Structure formats: structure tokens, C-alpha cells
Coordinates of C-alpha atoms in Angstrom, one line a residue:
Chain A
S1 CA 0.0 0.0 0.0
E2 CA 1.0 3.7 -0.3
A3 CA 1.4 3.7 3.5
E4 CA 3.8 0.8 3.5
S5 CA 5.9 2.4 0.7
A6 CA 5.9 5.8 2.5
L7 CA 7.0 4.0 5.7
R8 CA 9.6 2.0 3.9
S9 CA 11.0 5.2 2.5
F10 CA 11.1 6.7 6.0
V11 CA 12.9 3.7 7.4
E12 CA 15.3 3.1 4.5
D13 CA 15.9 6.5 2.8
V14 CA 15.9 8.7 5.9
R15 CA 19.3 8.0 7.4
T16 CA 19.5 11.1 9.5
F17 CA 16.7 13.5 10.5
S18 CA 16.5 16.5 12.8
A19 CA 13.7 19.0 13.6
N20 CA 12.2 21.2 16.3
Y21 CA 8.8 20.2 17.7
E22 CA 5.8 21.4 19.5
Q23 CA 3.9 18.7 21.6
V24 CA 0.4 18.8 23.0
Q25 CA -1.0 16.2 25.3
T26 CA -4.7 15.8 25.7
D27 CA -6.8 13.4 27.8
D28 CA -9.6 11.1 26.6
S29 CA -12.1 14.0 26.7
G30 CA -9.7 16.2 24.5
E31 CA -8.8 18.5 27.3
V32 CA -5.2 19.8 27.0
L33 CA -3.1 18.4 29.7
Q34 CA 0.3 19.8 28.9
R35 CA 2.2 21.6 26.1
S36 CA 5.9 21.1 25.6
S37 CA 8.5 21.8 22.9
G38 CA 12.1 21.1 22.1
S39 CA 14.2 19.5 19.4
M40 CA 15.1 16.0 18.1
A41 CA 17.5 14.2 15.9
L42 CA 17.9 10.6 14.7
S43 CA 20.6 8.7 13.0
R44 CA 20.0 5.2 11.7
P45 CA 20.5 2.6 12.8
G46 CA 19.6 2.9 16.5
K47 CA 20.5 6.4 17.5
F48 CA 18.3 9.4 18.5
R49 CA 18.3 12.4 20.7
W50 CA 15.1 14.0 22.1
T51 CA 15.3 17.2 24.1
Y52 CA 12.5 18.9 26.1
D53 CA 13.1 22.6 26.6
T54 CA 9.7 23.6 28.0
P55 CA 7.9 23.3 30.4
Y56 CA 11.2 21.9 31.9
E57 CA 14.5 20.7 30.6
Q58 CA 15.0 17.0 30.0
L59 CA 17.2 15.0 27.6
M60 CA 16.7 11.6 26.1
V61 CA 19.6 10.0 24.2
C62 CA 19.7 6.6 22.6
D63 CA 23.3 5.7 21.7
G64 CA 22.4 2.4 20.1
E65 CA 23.0 0.4 23.3
S66 CA 21.3 2.4 26.1
I67 CA 18.6 5.0 26.4
W68 CA 19.6 7.7 28.8
V69 CA 17.1 10.1 30.3
Y70 CA 18.7 13.1 32.1
D71 CA 16.7 15.4 34.3
P72 CA 18.9 18.3 35.4
D73 CA 16.4 19.6 38.0
L74 CA 16.3 16.2 39.6
A75 CA 20.1 15.8 38.9
Q76 CA 19.3 12.2 37.9
V77 CA 20.1 10.0 34.9
T78 CA 18.0 6.9 34.2
R79 CA 19.6 4.3 31.9
R80 CA 17.8 1.4 30.2
P81 CA 19.1 -1.1 27.6
A82 CA 18.1 0.1 24.2
E83 CA 16.5 -3.1 22.8
A84 CA 14.4 -3.6 25.9
A85 CA 13.0 -0.1 25.6
L86 CA 12.8 -0.1 21.9
S87 CA 10.2 -2.7 21.0
G88 CA 6.9 -1.2 19.9
T89 CA 7.8 2.3 21.2
P90 CA 8.3 5.7 19.6
A91 CA 12.1 4.9 20.0
A92 CA 11.7 1.9 17.8
L93 CA 9.9 4.0 15.2
L94 CA 12.5 6.6 15.2
A95 CA 15.7 4.6 15.3
Q96 CA 15.1 1.2 13.9
R97 CA 16.7 0.2 10.7
A98 CA 14.8 -3.1 10.5
S99 CA 11.3 -3.0 9.0
L100 CA 8.7 -2.0 11.5
S101 CA 6.3 -4.8 10.4
D102 CA 7.6 -7.1 13.1
S103 CA 6.6 -4.7 15.9
F104 CA 3.6 -3.0 14.2
T105 CA 0.7 -3.8 12.0
I106 CA 0.7 -1.1 9.3
E107 CA -2.6 0.6 8.2
D108 CA -3.1 3.2 5.5
G109 CA -4.5 6.3 6.9
G110 CA -5.1 8.0 3.6
R111 CA -3.3 10.8 1.8
S112 CA -4.1 14.5 1.6
D113 CA -2.1 17.6 0.3
G114 CA 1.1 15.6 -0.1
L115 CA 0.9 14.0 3.3
Q116 CA 0.7 10.3 3.7
N117 CA -0.9 9.2 7.0
V118 CA 0.3 5.8 8.3
R119 CA -1.3 4.1 11.3
L120 CA 0.9 1.7 13.3
L121 CA -0.7 -0.7 15.7
P122 CA 1.8 -2.3 18.1
T123 CA 1.7 -6.1 17.8
Q124 CA 3.1 -6.5 21.3
T125 CA 0.1 -7.1 23.7
D126 CA 0.8 -4.9 26.6
S127 CA 2.2 -2.0 24.6
D128 CA 2.2 1.5 26.0
F129 CA 0.2 2.7 23.0
K130 CA -3.0 1.7 21.3
S131 CA -1.7 3.1 18.1
I132 CA 0.9 5.6 16.7
E133 CA 0.1 7.8 13.7
L134 CA 2.7 9.2 11.3
W135 CA 2.3 11.9 8.7
L136 CA 5.0 11.6 6.1
R137 CA 5.9 13.9 3.2
K138 CA 8.4 12.1 0.8
G139 CA 9.3 9.8 3.6
A140 CA 10.1 12.5 6.2
P141 CA 7.9 12.8 9.3
V142 CA 5.9 16.1 9.6
R143 CA 3.7 15.0 12.5
M144 CA 3.4 12.0 14.9
R145 CA 0.4 11.3 17.2
F146 CA 0.6 8.7 20.0
H147 CA -2.7 7.2 21.3
D148 CA -2.0 6.1 24.9
Q149 CA -3.8 3.3 26.7
L150 CA -5.9 5.8 28.7
G151 CA -7.5 7.2 25.6
G152 CA -5.3 10.3 25.7
Q153 CA -3.2 11.6 22.8
T154 CA 0.3 13.1 22.4
D155 CA 0.5 15.1 19.2
V156 CA 3.9 16.1 18.0
R157 CA 4.4 18.5 15.1
F158 CA 7.8 19.0 13.5
T159 CA 9.2 22.2 12.0
D160 CA 12.6 23.1 10.5
L161 CA 13.0 19.6 9.2
S162 CA 16.4 18.5 8.0
V163 CA 16.8 15.2 6.2
N164 CA 20.1 13.2 5.5
Q165 CA 22.4 16.1 6.6
T166 CA 25.5 15.1 8.6
I167 CA 24.9 15.3 12.3
D168 CA 27.7 15.4 14.8
A169 CA 28.1 11.9 16.3
A170 CA 28.4 13.5 19.8
Q171 CA 24.7 14.4 19.6
F172 CA 24.0 10.6 20.1
Q173 CA 26.4 10.1 22.9
F174 CA 25.8 10.8 26.6
T175 CA 28.1 10.9 29.6
P176 CA 26.3 11.3 33.0
P177 CA 27.4 14.6 34.7
A178 CA 29.4 13.9 37.8
D179 CA 26.8 15.4 40.2
A180 CA 23.9 13.4 38.7
E181 CA 22.6 10.2 40.4
L182 CA 22.6 7.3 38.0
V183 CA 19.6 4.9 38.1
D184 CA 19.9 1.7 36.2
A185 CA 16.3 0.9 35.3
G186 CA 16.4 -2.7 34.2
Chain B
C1 CA 14.3 30.3 45.0
A2 CA 14.6 29.9 48.8
T3 CA 16.9 27.1 49.8
L4 CA 17.2 25.6 53.2
G5 CA 19.6 27.1 55.8
G6 CA 20.3 26.8 59.5
P7 CA 19.9 23.9 61.9
A8 CA 16.8 21.7 62.0
Q9 CA 14.7 22.4 65.1
S10 CA 12.4 19.8 66.5
E11 CA 9.9 21.9 68.5
A12 CA 7.5 23.8 66.2
P13 CA 8.6 27.5 65.8
A14 CA 6.1 30.2 66.5
D15 CA 5.0 31.1 63.0
W16 CA 4.6 27.4 62.0
Q17 CA 1.0 27.6 63.4
A18 CA 0.3 30.5 60.9
R19 CA 1.8 28.5 58.0
Q20 CA 0.0 25.3 59.0
Q21 CA -3.3 27.1 59.3
A22 CA -3.0 29.0 55.9
L23 CA -1.8 26.0 53.9
G24 CA -4.1 23.6 55.7
A25 CA -7.0 25.7 54.4
I26 CA -6.1 25.0 50.8
A27 CA -9.0 22.7 49.9
S28 CA -8.2 22.2 46.3
F29 CA -5.2 22.7 44.0
G30 CA -3.7 21.6 40.7
L31 CA -0.1 20.8 40.2
E32 CA 2.3 19.8 37.3
G33 CA 5.5 18.2 38.1
R34 CA 7.7 15.1 37.9
V35 CA 8.2 11.9 39.9
S36 CA 11.2 9.7 39.9
A37 CA 11.1 6.3 41.7
R38 CA 14.1 4.2 42.7
G39 CA 13.6 0.8 44.2
P40 CA 12.2 -2.6 43.0
V41 CA 11.1 -0.7 39.9
S42 CA 12.9 2.4 38.9
G43 CA 11.8 5.1 36.5
S44 CA 10.5 8.6 36.1
A45 CA 7.3 10.1 35.0
N46 CA 5.5 13.3 34.4
L47 CA 2.9 14.1 37.1
L48 CA -0.4 15.9 36.8
W49 CA -2.4 16.2 40.0
N50 CA -5.9 17.7 40.6
Q51 CA -7.2 17.8 44.1
R52 CA -10.7 19.0 45.1
D53 CA -11.4 18.5 48.8
A54 CA -10.9 14.7 49.3
D55 CA -11.4 13.9 45.6
Y56 CA -8.2 13.6 43.5
S57 CA -6.9 12.6 40.2
L58 CA -3.2 11.8 39.6
R59 CA -1.9 11.1 36.1
L60 CA 1.6 9.8 35.7
S61 CA 3.1 9.1 32.3
G62 CA 6.4 8.6 30.5
P63 CA 7.5 10.3 27.3
F64 CA 4.7 10.6 24.7
G65 CA 2.3 9.3 27.3
A66 CA 3.9 5.9 27.5
G67 CA 3.0 3.7 30.5
A68 CA 0.3 6.2 31.6
V69 CA -1.3 5.6 35.0
L70 CA -4.4 7.4 36.1
I71 CA -5.4 7.3 39.8
E72 CA -8.8 8.8 40.6
G73 CA -10.1 8.6 44.1
T74 CA -12.1 9.8 47.1
Q75 CA -11.4 9.3 50.8
E76 CA -12.9 5.8 50.6
Q77 CA -11.7 4.3 47.4
A78 CA -9.6 4.8 44.3
T79 CA -9.7 3.6 40.7
I80 CA -6.4 2.9 39.0
R81 CA -6.2 2.7 35.3
H82 CA -3.0 1.4 33.6
K83 CA -2.8 -0.1 30.1
D84 CA -5.9 -2.2 29.7
Q85 CA -6.5 -2.7 33.4
T86 CA -8.9 -0.9 35.7
L87 CA -8.6 -1.7 39.4
V88 CA -10.9 -0.4 42.1
T89 CA -9.2 -0.4 45.6
R90 CA -9.7 0.9 49.1
D91 CA -5.9 1.0 49.5
P92 CA -4.3 2.6 46.4
E93 CA -0.9 2.7 48.1
A94 CA -0.9 -1.1 48.4
T95 CA -2.5 -1.8 45.0
L96 CA 0.1 0.4 43.2
R97 CA 2.9 -1.4 44.9
S98 CA 1.6 -4.9 44.1
Q99 CA 0.6 -4.0 40.5
L100 CA 3.3 -1.6 39.4
G101 CA 6.2 -2.2 41.8
W102 CA 6.3 1.4 43.0
T103 CA 3.8 3.4 45.0
L104 CA 2.7 6.7 46.4
P105 CA 0.9 7.2 49.7
V106 CA -1.7 9.2 47.8
D107 CA -4.0 10.3 50.7
K108 CA -1.1 11.4 52.8
L109 CA 0.9 13.0 50.0
R110 CA -2.0 15.4 49.4
W111 CA -0.8 17.1 52.7
W112 CA 2.9 16.4 52.4
I113 CA 3.1 18.1 49.0
L114 CA 1.9 21.3 50.7
G115 CA 4.6 21.0 53.3
L116 CA 2.2 19.8 56.0
P117 CA 1.9 16.5 58.0
A118 CA -1.3 14.7 57.3
P119 CA -3.9 15.5 59.9
N120 CA -5.0 13.0 62.6
A121 CA -2.0 10.8 62.4
P122 CA 1.1 10.8 64.6
A123 CA 4.2 12.4 63.0
Q124 CA 7.7 13.3 63.9
T125 CA 8.6 16.7 62.5
Q126 CA 11.7 18.8 62.1
F127 CA 11.7 22.5 61.0
D128 CA 14.2 24.7 59.2
A129 CA 15.1 28.3 60.2
Q130 CA 12.1 29.7 58.3
A131 CA 9.6 27.6 60.3
R132 CA 9.1 25.3 57.3
L133 CA 9.0 21.5 57.5
R134 CA 12.4 20.1 56.8
N135 CA 11.7 16.4 57.5
L136 CA 8.7 14.4 58.6
T137 CA 8.2 10.8 59.5
Q138 CA 4.6 9.6 59.2
A139 CA 2.6 6.5 58.2
G140 CA 5.8 4.5 57.7
W141 CA 7.4 7.1 55.3
T142 CA 10.2 9.5 55.8
V143 CA 9.8 12.8 53.9
N144 CA 12.6 15.2 53.2
Y145 CA 12.0 18.7 52.0
E146 CA 14.9 19.7 49.8
E147 CA 13.7 23.1 48.4
Y148 CA 10.8 25.5 48.7
R149 CA 9.6 28.1 46.3
T150 CA 7.0 30.9 46.2
A151 CA 3.8 29.9 44.4
P152 CA 1.6 33.0 44.4
A153 CA -1.0 31.3 42.2
L154 CA -1.9 29.1 45.1
A155 CA -0.4 30.5 48.3
P156 CA 0.2 34.3 48.4
V157 CA 2.0 34.4 51.7
F158 CA 3.8 31.1 52.4
D159 CA 6.2 29.4 50.0
L160 CA 5.5 25.8 48.9
P161 CA 7.7 22.7 48.4
R162 CA 9.5 22.6 45.1
R163 CA 11.5 19.4 45.7
L164 CA 10.9 16.6 48.2
S165 CA 11.7 13.0 48.6
L166 CA 9.7 10.2 50.2
T167 CA 11.4 7.0 51.4
Q168 CA 9.9 3.7 52.7
G169 CA 12.1 0.7 53.0
E170 CA 14.0 0.2 49.7
L171 CA 11.7 2.5 47.7
S172 CA 12.6 6.2 47.4
V173 CA 10.5 8.6 45.4
R174 CA 11.5 12.1 44.5
V175 CA 8.8 14.6 43.6
L176 CA 9.5 17.9 41.9
V177 CA 6.8 20.5 41.5
D178 CA 7.0 22.7 38.4
Q179 CA 3.7 24.5 38.7
W180 CA 0.9 25.1 41.2
E181 CA -2.6 26.2 40.2
P182 CA -5.7 26.9 42.2
G183 CA -8.0 23.9 42.1
T184 CA -10.4 23.6 39.2

């Protein structure tokens, strides 16, 4: 389907990608819970960086082996093994080189003004999400929407997209600051 | 922001009564913040809390809403929703611990988060030089107040906790408050 070919082009043709984003979280009645913004970058296979600037600073880095979450206000770093956290999650979507069809069922959400909507339904039973939607223009994500298990949604809109430019490798590395507490989360 | 200074005093300083009365009168509030647990299950989550008298709703979720948990309750019972499960319990603290491996003493935390001991339950308290609670032992938990900050939207006179940590056995939970709002 068109959705599958758009998704394949995202997974195979987009080797690096970076953008700024605005995120809006709503509950199951559509009420806005929280707005946040920041920037993101991915480098396939397996690496991505997601920064939150507002309402507070937080950094998530996947270096291919571990996913680090650093919260400066809490002075805390949480580390998880990348594969454990990757299956059927936004991280898998962003960084995986392998086709997504083993962790998601792909549905065609239709096409309008140059944007292909792709619906991803996690095959894993107790996934964190009911579904994830992607809007792709020539394989590059313009918008993502996560439908969580409580009926809420997290809508992420990207701006200032940059596709297949070189990105400094240091963006995908993380060394915990000396004063931060390191928590190994399984 | 006001950080802590001076030795901890154990007897309640004079203007503690005024603080306790003013903050104790806050019947409803909203708060946005973060929670980080370390223990049998470790991890961190975004926290959205709405309290109206004894009714509360706490929403905890990871990035993009992952692993969202919604705890809605009254004095008598709570409903916990997580993934495709909905649990009704009279003891949310115990149900959270058994189901998710971490917990929060929800009914007590409603007072601790304002910098107050929960009413009608024995507590050991220590105060800082500004007559604010510095640590508290109550209901099997030890609470440490690491930082206070002014929150005019909710409490015009007295500052409110910005960072606190709760410990019980091998579980320690840190709570950080980013924003206070008057109750809706």
C-alpha cells in the first residue's frame, strides 16, 4: 500500500533527520493536559536524541546500546538497555533500521495535500500505546500522534526539518554529569 | 528560590502555626511536576495532579504518554487505570505497589506536598530556620523537603515545596513540583 511504501522510504531512505517540535498532550475528553517543545535528531540505525526545553528541561539520548534520560532539576540519569525499551515504542519507530512490520501492523490512513498518514498498531500485547500515527511527506515525518492506553493523545508537530544532513556523532552520545545520580532501570 | 539554611529544630517554631493554618485551608489545588522512583522498579514520570477536597486525580506518564497511569479517588476508594487494566481499591498505596512495583501514599501525599503533616496521624517533624517543615516521619514514610519556592497562584504568603523525597524501605520517590494552580 501507499502507506507501506511511504513508511519504507522513511525507514530506508531517511538515514538522519532533525527537527524542532511542539507537543500537545490531551486526555480522553480532548482537554489539553500539557504543552511542551524542544528539538530532536535521529541517525539510523539505532541512535536518536530528544530534548525537552519547555515546560522543563529533559534530555533523552539513545546511543544504540542504552537509552539515557537526564533530568537536570532532579540531577538524575536513568539508563535502560536500548533493545528492551525499543520494541513497539516511539524509540523503535525513530531509530530502527529493520522493517517495522515485526513490531507494528501497518494501516493506510489515507493521503491529503502531499501528506501520507500511516497508522501503526503495536503487535506487542501490553504495549504502552493503542496506536501511533505518522504523517510523512516524501518519507520525512511532519507529524506524529501517539494514542495512549488511557484514551489520551500526544500530538507532536515537527518544524525546521532537515533530512540526511550530517549530524555530529556527539549528539548521540551521553556521559552522565558527575553530580547526577545514575539509576539503572532494568 | 529559597533554599534551606540553618539547623533543623524539632519543636514547632512560632510562625509554624500560621503557616499550618494557611496551607491547611487549601481545599483544592492543581499541580504539574515530575516523579522519579528508585527501588524494586525504577523510572521517572510526568505528574499531573488535581485535588478538590478529598477527591483527587493523579496522572503519571512517561515520554509521549507511555505507560500512563491514572489514579482517581475519594477518601474511601480509588480507581487505578493502567494499560488495559482498571482496578478499584480501598488501599491505592498497596495496590500500586503490588501491581506496578512502586507506590505513592496518595492520601497522605496530598498534605505532604503542601509542606504539612497529614492530619489525625502521629508524626515526627523537624523544621528549618524559616519555620518550614524540613523532615517528617509519618505513616511509615520519611519525607525530606529539599527546596521551597514561592507559588503566588496558590499560596500568596507562604512558599510551597519545590522538591521533596519520600522513602519507605527500599523505595525512594523524589517529587519535583514545576507549577501550582488553584484547584479547578
